[in-house]
Short mmCIF file of C-alpha atoms and ligand atoms in Angstrom, two decimals:
data_model
loop_
_atom_site.label_atom_id
_atom_site.label_comp_id
_atom_site.label_asym_id
_atom_site.label_seq_id
_atom_site.Cartn_x
_atom_site.Cartn_y
_atom_site.Cartn_z
CA MET X 1 0.32 0.06 -0.07
CA ASN X 2 2.87 2.57 0.62
CA ARG X 3 3.25 3.58 -2.75
CA ASN X 4 6.35 5.68 -3.13
CA SER X 5 7.06 5.04 0.67
CA ILE X 6 4.60 8.18 2.00
CA ASP X 7 3.02 7.39 5.09
CA PHE X 8 -0.78 7.77 4.96
CA SER X 9 -1.82 6.82 8.28
CA GLU X 10 -2.51 10.02 9.30
CA ASN X 11 -5.24 10.51 6.78
CA PRO X 12 -8.67 10.20 8.35
CA HIS X 13 -10.15 8.52 4.66
CA PHE X 14 -6.70 5.95 4.77
CA GLN X 15 -8.54 3.23 6.46
CA LEU X 16 -11.83 3.63 3.92
CA LEU X 17 -9.24 2.89 1.10
CA LEU X 18 -7.90 -0.16 2.54
CA LYS X 19 -10.64 -1.51 2.82
CA GLN X 20 -11.56 -1.49 -0.45
CA LYS X 21 -8.18 -2.23 -1.61
CA ALA X 22 -8.45 -5.44 0.65
CA GLN X 23 -11.62 -6.39 -1.48
CA GLN X 24 -11.16 -5.19 -4.67
CA LEU X 25 -9.63 -8.17 -6.02
CA LYS X 26 -13.04 -10.14 -5.02
CA ILE X 27 -15.14 -7.37 -6.20
CA GLY X 28 -12.98 -6.93 -9.42
CA ASN X 29 -13.63 -10.84 -10.12
CA MET X 30 -17.05 -10.94 -9.30
CA PRO X 31 -19.21 -12.57 -12.64
CA TYR X 32 -21.04 -10.56 -14.61
CA ASN X 33 -24.59 -10.97 -12.79
CA TYR X 34 -22.62 -9.37 -10.00
CA ARG X 35 -22.37 -5.85 -11.41
CA ILE X 36 -25.70 -5.76 -13.46
CA ARG X 37 -27.16 -6.71 -9.71
CA GLN X 38 -25.18 -3.61 -8.40
CA LEU X 39 -26.76 -1.58 -11.39
CA GLU X 40 -30.17 -2.30 -10.89
CA LYS X 41 -29.98 -1.73 -7.17
CA LEU X 42 -28.70 2.09 -8.20
CA LYS X 43 -31.69 2.36 -10.73
CA THR X 44 -34.55 0.94 -8.35
CA ALA X 45 -33.15 3.65 -5.54
CA ILE X 46 -33.08 6.18 -8.08
CA GLU X 47 -35.99 5.29 -10.30
CA VAL X 48 -38.38 4.66 -7.64
CA THR X 49 -37.13 4.74 -3.89
CA TYR X 50 -35.85 7.69 -3.70
CA ARG X 51 -37.26 9.79 -6.78
CA ASP X 52 -39.51 12.55 -5.30
CA ARG X 53 -36.59 13.12 -2.46
CA ILE X 54 -33.98 13.51 -5.21
CA THR X 55 -36.12 16.29 -6.71
CA GLU X 56 -36.95 17.71 -3.62
CA ALA X 57 -33.31 17.89 -2.97
CA LEU X 58 -32.21 19.60 -5.87
CA HIS X 59 -35.49 22.08 -5.73
CA LYS X 60 -33.86 22.97 -2.14
CA ASP X 61 -30.14 23.33 -3.38
CA LEU X 62 -30.86 25.14 -6.97
CA ASN X 63 -34.81 25.72 -7.18
CA LYS X 64 -34.41 22.98 -10.03
CA PRO X 65 -37.74 23.04 -11.79
CA LYS X 66 -39.08 19.29 -11.31
CA VAL X 67 -39.30 18.62 -14.31
CA GLU X 68 -35.71 19.86 -15.35
CA ALA X 69 -34.70 17.55 -12.42
CA GLU X 70 -36.33 14.23 -14.31
CA LEU X 71 -34.84 15.28 -17.56
CA THR X 72 -31.62 16.58 -16.46
CA GLU X 73 -30.60 13.80 -13.51
CA ILE X 74 -32.56 11.04 -13.13
CA TYR X 75 -33.24 10.01 -16.83
CA PRO X 76 -29.60 10.63 -17.96
CA ILE X 77 -28.84 8.50 -14.96
CA ILE X 78 -31.18 5.35 -15.61
CA SER X 79 -30.52 5.52 -19.18
CA GLU X 80 -26.61 5.11 -18.44
CA ILE X 81 -27.43 1.96 -16.33
CA LYS X 82 -30.04 0.61 -19.37
CA PHE X 83 -27.54 1.43 -21.57
CA ALA X 84 -24.79 -0.36 -19.88
CA LYS X 85 -27.08 -3.34 -18.57
CA SER X 86 -27.99 -3.91 -21.88
CA ASN X 87 -24.22 -3.70 -23.10
CA LEU X 88 -21.96 -4.99 -20.85
CA ARG X 89 -21.80 -8.94 -21.77
CA GLN X 90 -20.39 -7.62 -24.72
CA TRP X 91 -18.06 -5.32 -22.86
CA MET X 92 -16.92 -7.65 -20.78
CA ARG X 93 -15.92 -10.46 -23.58
CA MET X 94 -12.47 -10.99 -24.17
CA GLN X 95 -11.86 -9.50 -26.91
CA ARG X 96 -9.79 -11.69 -29.71
CA VAL X 97 -7.39 -10.04 -31.73
CA ASP X 98 -5.06 -11.00 -34.80
CA THR X 99 -1.38 -12.21 -34.02
CA PRO X 100 1.23 -11.51 -36.72
CA MET X 101 3.14 -14.16 -38.74
CA SER X 102 6.20 -13.66 -37.16
CA MET X 103 4.37 -14.71 -33.73
CA LEU X 104 3.69 -17.70 -35.60
CA GLY X 105 2.63 -19.99 -32.60
CA SER X 106 0.78 -17.79 -30.34
CA SER X 107 -2.52 -16.29 -30.08
CA SER X 108 -3.40 -12.98 -28.57
CA TYR X 109 -6.22 -11.40 -26.75
CA TYR X 110 -7.43 -8.57 -24.40
CA ILE X 111 -9.56 -7.87 -21.50
CA TYR X 112 -10.82 -5.29 -19.74
CA GLU X 113 -10.13 -5.15 -15.95
CA PRO X 114 -10.96 -3.19 -13.05
CA LYS X 115 -8.59 -0.49 -12.49
CA GLY X 116 -9.15 -0.80 -9.12
CA VAL X 117 -10.25 1.63 -6.03
CA CYS X 118 -11.58 5.02 -8.11
CA LEU X 119 -12.17 8.60 -6.67
CA ILE X 120 -15.03 10.06 -8.07
CA ILE X 121 -15.06 13.59 -7.61
CA SER X 122 -18.28 15.65 -8.66
CA PRO X 123 -19.50 19.40 -9.07
CA TRP X 124 -22.66 20.83 -7.87
CA ASN X 125 -24.97 22.02 -11.23
CA PHE X 126 -26.19 18.07 -11.86
CA PRO X 127 -25.09 17.07 -8.48
CA PHE X 128 -27.20 13.59 -9.04
CA ASN X 129 -26.34 12.80 -12.82
CA LEU X 130 -22.29 13.93 -12.23
CA THR X 131 -22.42 11.95 -9.27
CA PHE X 132 -23.95 8.57 -10.52
CA GLY X 133 -23.70 8.88 -13.76
CA PRO X 134 -20.00 8.18 -13.67
CA LEU X 135 -20.33 5.41 -10.91
CA VAL X 136 -22.82 3.50 -13.32
CA SER X 137 -19.45 3.20 -15.46
CA ALA X 138 -17.33 2.38 -12.35
CA ILE X 139 -19.56 -0.36 -11.21
CA ALA X 140 -19.85 -1.95 -14.66
CA ALA X 141 -15.89 -1.97 -14.81
CA GLY X 142 -15.89 -3.89 -11.78
CA ASN X 143 -14.15 -1.19 -9.46
CA SER X 144 -14.74 -0.49 -5.71
CA VAL X 145 -15.48 3.22 -5.14
CA ILE X 146 -15.10 6.32 -2.84
CA ILE X 147 -17.31 9.44 -3.86
CA LYS X 148 -16.85 12.92 -2.74
CA PRO X 149 -19.38 15.27 -3.85
CA SER X 150 -19.73 19.00 -3.90
CA GLU X 151 -20.60 21.14 -0.89
CA MET X 152 -22.35 23.45 -2.27
CA THR X 153 -25.54 21.19 -2.66
CA PRO X 154 -26.04 20.25 0.69
CA ASN X 155 -29.41 18.65 0.45
CA SER X 156 -28.23 16.14 -2.68
CA SER X 157 -24.98 15.05 -1.21
CA ALA X 158 -26.70 14.48 2.00
CA LEU X 159 -29.28 12.16 0.20
CA MET X 160 -26.72 10.60 -2.09
CA ALA X 161 -24.71 9.58 0.82
CA GLU X 162 -27.96 8.10 2.27
CA ILE X 163 -28.87 6.27 -1.37
CA VAL X 164 -25.02 4.57 -1.49
CA THR X 165 -24.67 3.57 2.53
CA THR X 166 -28.45 1.78 2.04
CA ILE X 167 -27.63 -0.06 -1.11
CA PHE X 168 -23.85 -0.64 -1.22
CA ARG X 169 -21.43 -2.03 1.41
CA GLU X 170 -18.71 0.38 2.43
CA GLU X 171 -16.11 -2.01 0.31
CA GLU X 172 -18.26 -1.33 -2.88
CA VAL X 173 -19.28 2.03 -2.48
CA THR X 174 -18.76 4.57 -0.24
CA LEU X 175 -19.47 8.42 -0.23
CA VAL X 176 -17.57 10.79 1.90
CA GLU X 177 -18.97 14.28 2.26
CA GLY X 178 -16.93 17.60 3.17
CA GLU X 179 -15.34 20.39 1.78
CA VAL X 180 -11.87 21.13 -0.36
CA GLU X 181 -10.05 20.18 2.41
CA THR X 182 -12.02 16.54 2.52
CA SER X 183 -11.04 16.53 -1.17
CA THR X 184 -7.49 17.17 -0.98
CA GLN X 185 -7.02 14.43 1.63
CA LEU X 186 -8.30 11.93 -0.76
CA LEU X 187 -6.59 13.45 -3.48
CA GLN X 188 -3.23 12.69 -1.39
CA LEU X 189 -4.00 8.35 -0.92
CA PRO X 190 -3.02 6.68 -3.94
CA PHE X 191 -6.23 5.67 -5.87
CA ASN X 192 -5.99 3.35 -9.09
CA HIS X 193 -7.84 6.01 -10.51
CA ILE X 194 -9.72 9.47 -10.48
CA PHE X 195 -12.90 10.61 -12.11
CA PHE X 196 -13.00 14.90 -11.72
CA THR X 197 -15.94 16.54 -13.06
CA GLY X 198 -15.71 20.28 -12.01
CA SER X 199 -13.00 23.42 -13.57
CA PRO X 200 -10.41 23.54 -15.22
CA ASN X 201 -8.19 24.79 -12.39
CA VAL X 202 -9.46 22.19 -10.02
CA GLY X 203 -8.51 19.50 -12.95
CA LYS X 204 -5.06 20.89 -12.57
CA ILE X 205 -4.61 20.23 -9.03
CA VAL X 206 -6.17 16.81 -9.27
CA MET X 207 -3.64 15.90 -12.15
CA SER X 208 -0.49 16.97 -9.82
CA ALA X 209 -2.00 14.65 -6.89
CA ALA X 210 -2.97 12.18 -9.45
CA ALA X 211 0.73 12.21 -10.22
CA LYS X 212 2.40 11.64 -7.60
CA HIS X 213 1.10 8.15 -7.33
CA LEU X 214 0.99 7.63 -11.43
CA ALA X 215 -2.98 7.41 -11.08
CA SER X 216 -4.74 7.62 -14.04
CA VAL X 217 -7.27 10.48 -14.56
CA THR X 218 -10.51 11.20 -16.14
CA LEU X 219 -11.02 15.14 -16.36
CA GLU X 220 -14.40 16.34 -17.03
CA LEU X 221 -13.98 20.11 -16.97
CA GLY X 222 -15.53 23.04 -18.40
CA GLY X 223 -14.56 26.78 -20.52
CA LYS X 224 -16.05 28.77 -22.70
CA SER X 225 -18.27 27.20 -25.17
CA PRO X 226 -18.58 28.86 -28.14
CA THR X 227 -21.75 29.41 -30.79
CA ILE X 228 -21.54 30.44 -34.02
CA ILE X 229 -24.28 31.64 -36.03
CA ASP X 230 -23.71 32.65 -39.84
CA SER X 231 -25.54 34.37 -42.24
CA THR X 232 -27.59 31.33 -43.68
CA ALA X 233 -28.64 29.70 -40.22
CA ASN X 234 -32.42 29.72 -39.39
CA ILE X 235 -32.42 32.72 -36.87
CA ASP X 236 -35.80 31.84 -35.00
CA LYS X 237 -34.68 27.87 -34.74
CA ALA X 238 -31.36 28.55 -33.67
CA ALA X 239 -32.96 31.37 -30.93
CA LYS X 240 -35.28 28.86 -29.63
CA ARG X 241 -32.51 25.95 -29.01
CA ILE X 242 -30.18 28.61 -27.86
CA VAL X 243 -32.23 30.24 -25.34
CA TRP X 244 -32.96 26.26 -23.80
CA GLY X 245 -29.58 25.57 -23.91
CA LYS X 246 -28.71 28.68 -22.58
CA PHE X 247 -31.04 29.28 -19.65
CA MET X 248 -31.57 25.91 -18.42
CA ASN X 249 -30.50 25.34 -14.87
CA ALA X 250 -30.13 29.15 -14.97
CA GLY X 251 -26.86 28.51 -17.13
CA GLN X 252 -24.94 26.43 -15.07
CA ILE X 253 -24.35 23.73 -17.28
CA CYS X 254 -20.79 23.10 -18.85
CA VAL X 255 -21.86 22.46 -22.38
CA SER X 256 -23.56 25.34 -21.69
CA PRO X 257 -23.12 27.57 -24.99
CA ASP X 258 -21.28 30.49 -23.49
CA TYR X 259 -21.36 32.90 -25.91
CA VAL X 260 -22.55 33.70 -29.34
CA LEU X 261 -20.77 34.67 -32.40
CA ILE X 262 -23.10 35.97 -35.01
CA ASP X 263 -22.70 37.18 -38.64
CA GLU X 264 -22.97 41.11 -37.66
CA ASN X 265 -26.15 41.52 -40.38
CA ILE X 266 -28.57 38.87 -38.30
CA LYS X 267 -27.89 40.05 -34.77
CA GLU X 268 -30.50 42.21 -34.20
CA LYS X 269 -32.89 39.83 -35.54
CA PHE X 270 -31.60 36.98 -33.14
CA ILE X 271 -31.64 39.14 -30.14
CA GLU X 272 -35.38 39.84 -31.07
CA ALA X 273 -35.88 36.34 -31.86
CA CYS X 274 -34.25 35.61 -28.05
CA LYS X 275 -36.59 37.82 -26.87
CA LYS X 276 -39.78 35.74 -28.16
CA TRP X 277 -38.08 32.40 -26.46
CA ILE X 278 -37.52 33.98 -22.88
CA GLN X 279 -40.59 35.33 -23.18
CA ASN X 280 -41.98 31.94 -24.24
CA TYR X 281 -40.11 29.68 -22.16
CA PHE X 282 -40.54 31.58 -18.70
CA THR X 283 -42.80 34.49 -19.63
CA ASP X 284 -41.97 38.60 -19.19
CA GLN X 285 -41.57 37.53 -15.34
CA PRO X 286 -38.90 35.23 -15.16
CA GLU X 287 -38.52 35.71 -11.74
CA THR X 288 -42.15 33.88 -10.90
CA SER X 289 -41.78 31.41 -13.64
CA ASP X 290 -41.82 27.75 -12.16
CA SER X 291 -39.29 26.30 -15.15
CA TYR X 292 -36.20 28.66 -14.26
CA ALA X 293 -33.56 27.71 -11.54
CA ARG X 294 -31.86 30.27 -9.01
CA ILE X 295 -27.86 30.22 -8.53
CA VAL X 296 -26.36 28.05 -6.50
CA SER X 297 -24.75 30.83 -4.18
CA GLY X 298 -24.55 34.00 -2.75
CA LYS X 299 -20.84 34.07 -3.80
CA HIS X 300 -21.57 32.86 -7.54
CA VAL X 301 -24.27 35.79 -7.73
CA GLU X 302 -21.54 37.60 -6.52
CA ARG X 303 -19.56 36.58 -9.38
CA LEU X 304 -22.25 37.18 -11.80
CA LYS X 305 -23.17 40.57 -11.40
CA SER X 306 -19.42 41.32 -11.37
CA TYR X 307 -19.19 40.24 -14.60
CA LEU X 308 -21.70 42.05 -15.63
CA ASP X 309 -20.79 45.12 -14.20
CA ASN X 310 -17.41 44.99 -15.44
CA ALA X 311 -19.11 44.83 -18.70
CA GLN X 312 -21.22 47.86 -18.92
CA SER X 313 -18.12 49.75 -17.56
CA LEU X 314 -16.63 48.75 -20.39
CA LYS X 315 -19.61 49.79 -22.66
CA ALA X 316 -21.45 46.64 -23.05
CA LYS X 317 -25.35 46.75 -23.51
CA VAL X 318 -27.72 45.14 -21.73
CA GLU X 319 -30.26 43.94 -24.59
CA ILE X 320 -32.51 41.47 -22.40
CA GLY X 321 -32.64 40.91 -18.33
CA GLY X 322 -30.07 41.84 -16.51
CA ARG X 323 -31.87 41.76 -13.47
CA VAL X 324 -29.76 40.51 -10.45
CA GLU X 325 -31.68 39.80 -7.00
CA ALA X 326 -29.12 38.37 -4.50
CA ASN X 327 -31.32 37.79 -1.81
CA SER X 328 -33.41 35.10 -3.72
CA LYS X 329 -29.85 33.98 -5.69
CA TYR X 330 -31.81 34.83 -9.07
CA ILE X 331 -30.40 36.75 -12.21
CA ALA X 332 -32.77 36.93 -14.93
CA PRO X 333 -31.76 35.47 -18.47
CA THR X 334 -30.07 37.98 -19.80
CA ILE X 335 -28.03 39.10 -23.35
CA VAL X 336 -25.68 41.33 -23.64
CA SER X 337 -24.10 43.09 -26.78
CA ASP X 338 -21.28 44.93 -27.54
CA VAL X 339 -19.00 43.50 -25.27
CA ASN X 340 -15.58 44.32 -25.07
CA GLU X 341 -12.94 41.82 -25.62
CA GLU X 342 -11.22 42.62 -22.69
CA ALA X 343 -14.60 41.58 -20.51
CA ARG X 344 -14.57 39.24 -18.27
CA LEU X 345 -17.65 37.85 -19.72
CA LEU X 346 -15.48 37.57 -22.61
CA ASN X 347 -12.50 35.39 -20.66
CA GLU X 348 -14.21 33.21 -18.04
CA GLU X 349 -16.61 30.91 -18.23
CA ILE X 350 -19.36 32.39 -17.30
CA PHE X 351 -21.49 29.38 -15.95
CA GLY X 352 -24.38 31.51 -15.65
CA PRO X 353 -28.04 33.17 -17.53
CA ILE X 354 -25.72 35.78 -19.16
CA LEU X 355 -25.12 35.24 -23.07
CA PRO X 356 -22.73 37.74 -24.73
CA ILE X 357 -23.00 38.44 -28.36
CA VAL X 358 -20.25 38.98 -30.33
CA THR X 359 -20.44 39.66 -33.79
CA TYR X 360 -17.87 38.72 -37.03
CA ASN X 361 -17.88 39.83 -40.39
CA THR X 362 -15.87 37.03 -41.90
CA LEU X 363 -16.04 33.22 -41.00
CA ASP X 364 -12.56 33.15 -40.84
CA LYS X 365 -12.40 35.99 -38.20
CA ALA X 366 -14.45 33.95 -36.17
CA ILE X 367 -12.26 31.04 -36.40
CA THR X 368 -9.45 32.71 -35.71
CA TYR X 369 -11.28 34.29 -32.86
CA ILE X 370 -12.06 30.55 -31.33
CA ASN X 371 -8.35 29.87 -31.76
CA SER X 372 -7.54 32.51 -29.61
CA LYS X 373 -8.74 30.60 -26.86
CA GLU X 374 -8.17 27.73 -25.27
CA ARG X 375 -9.84 24.28 -26.59
CA PRO X 376 -13.53 24.23 -26.02
CA LEU X 377 -15.73 21.30 -23.95
CA ALA X 378 -18.57 21.94 -26.81
CA LEU X 379 -18.43 24.45 -30.09
CA TYR X 380 -21.85 25.00 -31.57
CA ILE X 381 -22.73 25.81 -35.22
CA TYR X 382 -25.97 27.56 -36.57
CA SER X 383 -25.54 27.51 -40.24
CA SER X 384 -27.39 25.54 -43.19
CA SER X 385 -24.38 26.30 -45.41
CA LYS X 386 -22.65 22.34 -45.59
CA LYS X 387 -19.56 24.18 -46.59
CA SER X 388 -19.58 26.42 -43.79
CA ILE X 389 -20.06 23.73 -41.44
CA LYS X 390 -17.32 21.69 -42.46
CA GLN X 391 -14.85 24.68 -42.88
CA ILE X 392 -15.56 25.30 -39.18
CA ILE X 393 -15.01 21.78 -37.93
CA LYS X 394 -11.85 21.25 -40.04
CA LYS X 395 -10.47 24.77 -38.69
CA THR X 396 -11.31 24.09 -35.26
CA ARG X 397 -10.98 21.98 -32.27
CA ALA X 398 -13.08 20.93 -29.46
CA GLY X 399 -14.37 18.02 -27.21
CA GLY X 400 -17.76 17.81 -28.55
CA THR X 401 -20.24 19.90 -31.73
CA CYS X 402 -23.71 20.35 -32.12
CA ILE X 403 -24.81 21.33 -35.59
CA ASN X 404 -28.16 23.77 -35.51
CA THR X 405 -28.87 22.55 -31.97
CA ASN X 406 -26.81 22.19 -28.62
CA VAL X 407 -26.33 20.10 -25.38
CA ILE X 408 -28.09 17.40 -26.94
CA HIS X 409 -24.64 15.26 -28.02
CA TYR X 410 -24.30 14.81 -23.75
CA ALA X 411 -27.24 12.63 -24.05
CA ASN X 412 -26.34 10.19 -26.69
CA HIS X 413 -24.36 7.33 -25.05
CA ASN X 414 -23.01 5.72 -28.21
CA LEU X 415 -20.90 9.28 -28.58
CA PRO X 416 -17.93 10.27 -26.49
CA PHE X 417 -18.46 13.05 -24.38
CA GLY X 418 -15.66 15.12 -23.26
CA GLY X 419 -13.37 17.97 -23.53
CA VAL X 420 -9.59 18.08 -24.91
CA ASN X 421 -6.65 19.97 -22.90
CA ASN X 422 -8.12 22.77 -20.68
CA SER X 423 -11.47 21.73 -21.30
CA GLY X 424 -10.81 17.59 -19.99
CA ILE X 425 -9.01 14.54 -20.69
CA GLY X 426 -10.62 11.16 -21.50
CA LYS X 427 -14.26 10.41 -22.11
CA SER X 428 -17.16 9.19 -20.43
CA HIS X 429 -20.58 7.63 -21.20
CA GLY X 430 -21.55 4.28 -22.36
CA PHE X 431 -18.70 1.77 -23.30
CA TYR X 432 -16.21 5.29 -23.36
CA GLY X 433 -17.17 5.61 -19.74
CA PHE X 434 -16.62 1.52 -19.29
CA LYS X 435 -13.44 2.05 -20.85
CA ALA X 436 -12.30 4.88 -18.63
CA PHE X 437 -12.72 2.48 -15.80
CA SER X 438 -11.13 -0.04 -17.08
CA ASN X 439 -7.03 -1.33 -18.13
CA GLN X 440 -6.88 -3.02 -21.54
CA ARG X 441 -5.12 -6.10 -20.35
CA ALA X 442 -3.23 -7.45 -22.90
CA VAL X 443 -2.67 -11.57 -23.08
CA VAL X 444 -0.69 -13.47 -25.35
CA LYS X 445 -0.56 -17.51 -25.21
CA GLN X 446 1.81 -19.80 -26.75
CA HIS X 447 0.51 -22.73 -28.27
CA THR X 448 3.78 -24.12 -30.05
CA PHE X 449 6.77 -23.67 -30.73
CA GLY X 450 7.06 -19.99 -31.55
CA ILE X 451 8.82 -18.98 -35.00
CA ASN X 452 10.29 -15.90 -32.84
CA GLU X 453 12.42 -18.40 -31.06
CA LEU X 454 14.62 -19.06 -34.13
CA LEU X 455 15.98 -15.71 -33.49
CA PHE X 456 16.85 -16.41 -29.64
CA PRO X 457 20.80 -15.36 -29.03
CA PRO X 458 23.91 -16.77 -29.76
CA TYR X 459 22.99 -14.37 -32.87
CA THR X 460 25.06 -15.87 -35.77
CA LYS X 461 25.37 -14.93 -39.19
CA PHE X 462 22.26 -17.60 -39.97
CA LYS X 463 20.44 -15.42 -37.36
CA GLU X 464 21.26 -11.98 -38.84
CA LYS X 465 19.90 -13.13 -41.86
CA LEU X 466 16.99 -14.10 -40.46
CA ALA X 467 16.54 -10.98 -38.87
CA LYS X 468 16.75 -9.12 -41.90
CA LEU X 469 14.13 -11.47 -43.66
CA THR X 470 11.84 -11.20 -40.79
CA ILE X 471 11.77 -7.04 -41.46
CA LYS X 472 11.55 -7.47 -44.88
CA TRP X 473 8.44 -9.71 -45.41
CA PHE X 474 6.51 -9.68 -41.62
P1 LIG B 1 -15.00 22.92 -8.64
O1 LIG B 1 -13.94 22.47 -9.32
O2 LIG B 1 -14.77 24.03 -8.06
O3 LIG B 1 -15.49 21.78 -7.44
C1 LIG B 1 -15.77 20.15 -8.03
C2 LIG B 1 -15.06 19.64 -6.72
O4 LIG B 1 -14.23 19.92 -7.00
C3 LIG B 1 -16.16 19.76 -5.87
O5 LIG B 1 -16.69 18.54 -4.88
C4 LIG B 1 -15.04 20.29 -4.94
O6 LIG B 1 -15.42 20.27 -3.41
C5 LIG B 1 -13.71 20.41 -5.16
N1 LIG B 1 -13.02 21.20 -5.09
C6 LIG B 1 -12.72 22.58 -5.08
N2 LIG B 1 -11.68 22.72 -5.06
C7 LIG B 1 -10.94 22.08 -4.79
C8 LIG B 1 -9.35 22.10 -4.34
N3 LIG B 1 -8.65 23.11 -4.28
N4 LIG B 1 -8.63 20.77 -4.26
C9 LIG B 1 -9.45 19.67 -4.30
N5 LIG B 1 -11.04 19.40 -4.75
C10 LIG B 1 -11.37 20.79 -4.84
O7 LIG B 1 -16.10 22.92 -10.27
P2 LIG B 1 -17.87 23.20 -9.71
O8 LIG B 1 -17.65 24.61 -9.16
O9 LIG B 1 -18.67 22.32 -8.85
O10 LIG B 1 -18.41 23.23 -11.01
C11 LIG B 1 -18.50 23.92 -11.69
C12 LIG B 1 -17.31 23.65 -12.98
O11 LIG B 1 -17.02 22.19 -13.22
C13 LIG B 1 -17.22 24.79 -14.46
O12 LIG B 1 -16.18 24.74 -15.15
C14 LIG B 1 -18.19 23.17 -15.21
O13 LIG B 1 -18.06 23.47 -17.24
C15 LIG B 1 -17.48 22.32 -14.78
N6 LIG B 1 -18.36 21.01 -15.12
C16 LIG B 1 -18.02 19.93 -16.07
C17 LIG B 1 -18.92 19.45 -16.68
C18 LIG B 1 -17.96 18.18 -17.60
O14 LIG B 1 -18.77 16.73 -17.91
N7 LIG B 1 -17.22 18.37 -18.01
C19 LIG B 1 -20.09 19.18 -15.32
C20 LIG B 1 -19.83 19.80 -14.66
C21 LIG B 1 -19.48 20.84 -14.89
#
């Protein structure tokens, strides 16, 4: 256990890790049926036993509308479980591969074995989805797991702790509640894999901690996801989908369209269409709408307000919304134009219901602007020009892309989900999640005399010739 000769005895979570490590080979070698049962227990807990309490906890923590809680928290976990259940037998199968002629006499395959004891650290914006989603993949892959959810959504974290304690044994899955200090203590321990969802800054802390033990990491991070709208786009449909994607969960979504880059000739029309859709979804008094969430904490309200103040001090124009009510943690769906390039709104991840609109006069300039920033988690394109769509995809890099829509690529389990560099390392969902929590173990079995044995020492002239022939022909 004492990897790299570090003494962990003072660490309050060390005994828990030891307990899981002691049982991991056994748990990891349990058959397919065991993993399915574990997934079913989680499914029943979320879909039936705790369903109402989950939506209540989310309402207390984020004022999350019930339908939104069902669609963006409960549904993704249930569908992740269903997908894993229907594919797990295939995923767990030994995967035979070809063996080259130079290895005649042997055969080869690989297996997905569990990484071992894994740490899942999750954020607050979709507390259930982003904690239990990765847990599904970890269980499917046969791991033992310690979870550290966010301290910002205490009702959700406490309920998740109750669920985990009720349905799993401590050596299988445990949840540790706590603040940053708890996270720091856990990160000191030699986990086999760390799956972190959160901000790029904390992602760097997680990766440095993992490096101490050479633990592998999956980092699901955030950043600024741009949306390009070109002159050929259907403006009304674009506004309808962007307003939905941006203001769901009050903009606190990692794949939310962070800012819009729009052809300058259609800007006014687009803003008018956004006004219409905001009113349509949330009425002209969104503060009274049951369909609109709140900001998670006073600190985040202040942060968002400071972005808005800063943009306005640099002559930005609030086109729609702008109202901030600190007491009720309400920020209106807000659209801002004429934003100065130096404004914080254009340089920090917004993660809230403020949408800056930036205009461009040529598509190339929009692409250059995107490429001058960190690689985004998502890049959205609204266009009816195949040529422009192709050009944007070819000339940029991003974790994922939607064309003429946004956010929903997250919901397709057949697609890998994740960022690139600043927006993340590694992928999750479906098979990609299973893979993230597995080691692909390569196996070669020697059946008969191996032709490669002809090349064992001593290296005679004959073997030298044989080596040359091998290079030439095999
Ligand atoms: P965060 O990085 O502040 O916190 C995430 C987790 O890390 C929490 O459990 C927290 O307790 C812990 N943590 C915070 N500071 C820490 C530190 N110094 N050391 C160790 N652990 C620490 O993120 P957040 O505010 O909870 O979530 C918002 C961020 O997460 C945004 O950047 C968003 O884009 C990103 N996000 C990404 C995804 C994705 O799937 N890619 C999904 C949701 C959110």
